[in-house]
Amino acid sequence: IVYLKEQGVNNKWSNSRIEKEMRCTLREEITQSLGFVNDSYSYPMSIFQESKYIPITEFADIDKEIIKRLYN
């Protein structure tokens, strides 16, 4: 989180952008701590997308399906 704030300040991101980046990172890391350890290049709007160009702050349908399959 500290790194994201520093990166945001250095890149002159708005406070809104920094907040979105932090939410995206927290969502991804917490979700990955549940057992989803790999990122993917295959699903651009997924929380597991490796090369995000925009912060993803919501689970995509594919994310919800993966979580449901693992825990059902």
JSON list of C-alpha atoms in Angstrom, two decimals:
[
{"chain": "A", "resi": 1, "resn": "ILE", "atom": "CA", "xyz": [0.00, 0.00, 0.00]},
{"chain": "A", "resi": 2, "resn": "VAL", "atom": "CA", "xyz": [2.83, 2.39, 0.83]},
{"chain": "A", "resi": 3, "resn": "TYR", "atom": "CA", "xyz": [4.43, 1.54, -2.53]},
{"chain": "A", "resi": 4, "resn": "LEU", "atom": "CA", "xyz": [1.18, 2.35, -4.36]},
{"chain": "A", "resi": 5, "resn": "LYS", "atom": "CA", "xyz": [0.88, 5.70, -2.61]},
{"chain": "A", "resi": 6, "resn": "GLU", "atom": "CA", "xyz": [4.48, 6.56, -3.47]},
{"chain": "A", "resi": 7, "resn": "GLN", "atom": "CA", "xyz": [4.02, 5.42, -7.07]},
{"chain": "A", "resi": 8, "resn": "GLY", "atom": "CA", "xyz": [0.84, 7.45, -7.34]},
{"chain": "A", "resi": 9, "resn": "VAL", "atom": "CA", "xyz": [2.47, 10.59, -6.00]},
{"chain": "A", "resi": 10, "resn": "ASN", "atom": "CA", "xyz": [5.52, 10.12, -8.25]},
{"chain": "A", "resi": 11, "resn": "ASN", "atom": "CA", "xyz": [3.28, 9.65, -11.30]},
{"chain": "A", "resi": 12, "resn": "LYS", "atom": "CA", "xyz": [1.02, 12.54, -10.28]},
{"chain": "A", "resi": 13, "resn": "TRP", "atom": "CA", "xyz": [-2.07, 10.33, -10.05]},
{"chain": "A", "resi": 14, "resn": "SER", "atom": "CA", "xyz": [-5.22, 11.81, -8.60]},
{"chain": "A", "resi": 15, "resn": "ASN", "atom": "CA", "xyz": [-6.28, 10.74, -5.12]},
{"chain": "A", "resi": 16, "resn": "SER", "atom": "CA", "xyz": [-9.16, 8.89, -6.75]},
{"chain": "A", "resi": 17, "resn": "ARG", "atom": "CA", "xyz": [-6.78, 6.89, -8.95]},
{"chain": "A", "resi": 18, "resn": "ILE", "atom": "CA", "xyz": [-4.56, 6.03, -5.98]},
{"chain": "A", "resi": 19, "resn": "GLU", "atom": "CA", "xyz": [-7.61, 4.85, -4.02]},
{"chain": "A", "resi": 20, "resn": "LYS", "atom": "CA", "xyz": [-8.77, 2.67, -6.94]},
{"chain": "A", "resi": 21, "resn": "GLU", "atom": "CA", "xyz": [-5.31, 1.15, -7.29]},
{"chain": "A", "resi": 22, "resn": "MET", "atom": "CA", "xyz": [-5.22, 0.37, -3.58]},
{"chain": "A", "resi": 23, "resn": "ARG", "atom": "CA", "xyz": [-8.70, -1.24, -3.64]},
{"chain": "A", "resi": 24, "resn": "CYS", "atom": "CA", "xyz": [-7.74, -3.26, -6.71]},
{"chain": "A", "resi": 25, "resn": "THR", "atom": "CA", "xyz": [-4.54, -4.51, -5.09]},
{"chain": "A", "resi": 26, "resn": "LEU", "atom": "CA", "xyz": [-6.21, -5.35, -1.78]},
{"chain": "A", "resi": 27, "resn": "ARG", "atom": "CA", "xyz": [-9.05, -7.23, -3.52]},
{"chain": "A", "resi": 28, "resn": "GLU", "atom": "CA", "xyz": [-6.59, -9.21, -5.63]},
{"chain": "A", "resi": 29, "resn": "GLU", "atom": "CA", "xyz": [-4.23, -10.07, -2.78]},
{"chain": "A", "resi": 30, "resn": "ILE", "atom": "CA", "xyz": [-7.00, -11.08, -0.37]},
{"chain": "A", "resi": 31, "resn": "THR", "atom": "CA", "xyz": [-8.64, -13.21, -3.07]},
{"chain": "A", "resi": 32, "resn": "GLN", "atom": "CA", "xyz": [-5.33, -14.83, -3.93]},
{"chain": "A", "resi": 33, "resn": "SER", "atom": "CA", "xyz": [-4.77, -15.63, -0.26]},
{"chain": "A", "resi": 34, "resn": "LEU", "atom": "CA", "xyz": [-7.86, -17.86, -0.48]},
{"chain": "A", "resi": 35, "resn": "GLY", "atom": "CA", "xyz": [-5.96, -20.21, -2.76]},
{"chain": "A", "resi": 36, "resn": "PHE", "atom": "CA", "xyz": [-5.89, -18.55, -6.18]},
{"chain": "A", "resi": 37, "resn": "VAL", "atom": "CA", "xyz": [-2.17, -18.08, -6.62]},
{"chain": "A", "resi": 38, "resn": "ASN", "atom": "CA", "xyz": [-1.80, -17.50, -10.35]},
{"chain": "A", "resi": 39, "resn": "ASP", "atom": "CA", "xyz": [-2.51, -14.48, -12.51]},
{"chain": "A", "resi": 40, "resn": "SER", "atom": "CA", "xyz": [-3.69, -14.76, -16.10]},
{"chain": "A", "resi": 41, "resn": "TYR", "atom": "CA", "xyz": [-3.36, -12.86, -19.35]},
{"chain": "A", "resi": 42, "resn": "SER", "atom": "CA", "xyz": [-6.52, -14.48, -20.78]},
{"chain": "A", "resi": 43, "resn": "TYR", "atom": "CA", "xyz": [-9.31, -12.49, -19.13]},
{"chain": "A", "resi": 44, "resn": "PRO", "atom": "CA", "xyz": [-8.84, -8.73, -19.39]},
{"chain": "A", "resi": 45, "resn": "MET", "atom": "CA", "xyz": [-11.48, -7.69, -16.82]},
{"chain": "A", "resi": 46, "resn": "SER", "atom": "CA", "xyz": [-10.60, -10.37, -14.28]},
{"chain": "A", "resi": 47, "resn": "ILE", "atom": "CA", "xyz": [-9.13, -9.54, -10.89]},
{"chain": "A", "resi": 48, "resn": "PHE", "atom": "CA", "xyz": [-6.47, -12.10, -11.84]},
{"chain": "A", "resi": 49, "resn": "GLN", "atom": "CA", "xyz": [-5.44, -10.21, -14.99]},
{"chain": "A", "resi": 50, "resn": "GLU", "atom": "CA", "xyz": [-1.65, -9.89, -14.86]},
{"chain": "A", "resi": 51, "resn": "SER", "atom": "CA", "xyz": [-1.23, -6.72, -16.89]},
{"chain": "A", "resi": 52, "resn": "LYS", "atom": "CA", "xyz": [-3.99, -4.40, -15.70]},
{"chain": "A", "resi": 53, "resn": "TYR", "atom": "CA", "xyz": [-4.18, -1.08, -17.52]},
{"chain": "A", "resi": 54, "resn": "ILE", "atom": "CA", "xyz": [-7.03, 0.10, -15.34]},
{"chain": "A", "resi": 55, "resn": "PRO", "atom": "CA", "xyz": [-7.64, -0.76, -11.70]},
{"chain": "A", "resi": 56, "resn": "ILE", "atom": "CA", "xyz": [-10.22, -3.54, -11.38]},
{"chain": "A", "resi": 57, "resn": "THR", "atom": "CA", "xyz": [-12.34, -2.94, -8.30]},
{"chain": "A", "resi": 58, "resn": "GLU", "atom": "CA", "xyz": [-15.16, -5.43, -8.95]},
{"chain": "A", "resi": 59, "resn": "PHE", "atom": "CA", "xyz": [-15.14, -9.17, -9.49]},
{"chain": "A", "resi": 60, "resn": "ALA", "atom": "CA", "xyz": [-15.82, -10.17, -13.09]},
{"chain": "A", "resi": 61, "resn": "ASP", "atom": "CA", "xyz": [-18.29, -12.97, -13.80]},
{"chain": "A", "resi": 62, "resn": "ILE", "atom": "CA", "xyz": [-15.37, -15.34, -14.45]},
{"chain": "A", "resi": 63, "resn": "ASP", "atom": "CA", "xyz": [-13.88, -14.47, -11.04]},
{"chain": "A", "resi": 64, "resn": "LYS", "atom": "CA", "xyz": [-17.17, -15.21, -9.30]},
{"chain": "A", "resi": 65, "resn": "GLU", "atom": "CA", "xyz": [-17.45, -18.53, -11.12]},
{"chain": "A", "resi": 66, "resn": "ILE", "atom": "CA", "xyz": [-13.90, -19.56, -10.18]},
{"chain": "A", "resi": 67, "resn": "ILE", "atom": "CA", "xyz": [-14.48, -18.70, -6.52]},
{"chain": "A", "resi": 68, "resn": "LYS", "atom": "CA", "xyz": [-17.82, -20.52, -6.52]},
{"chain": "A", "resi": 69, "resn": "ARG", "atom": "CA", "xyz": [-16.29, -23.66, -8.06]},
{"chain": "A", "resi": 70, "resn": "LEU", "atom": "CA", "xyz": [-13.45, -23.76, -5.56]},
{"chain": "A", "resi": 71, "resn": "TYR", "atom": "CA", "xyz": [-15.64, -23.33, -2.52]},
{"chain": "A", "resi": 72, "resn": "ASN", "atom": "CA", "xyz": [-18.78, -25.29, -3.49]}
]
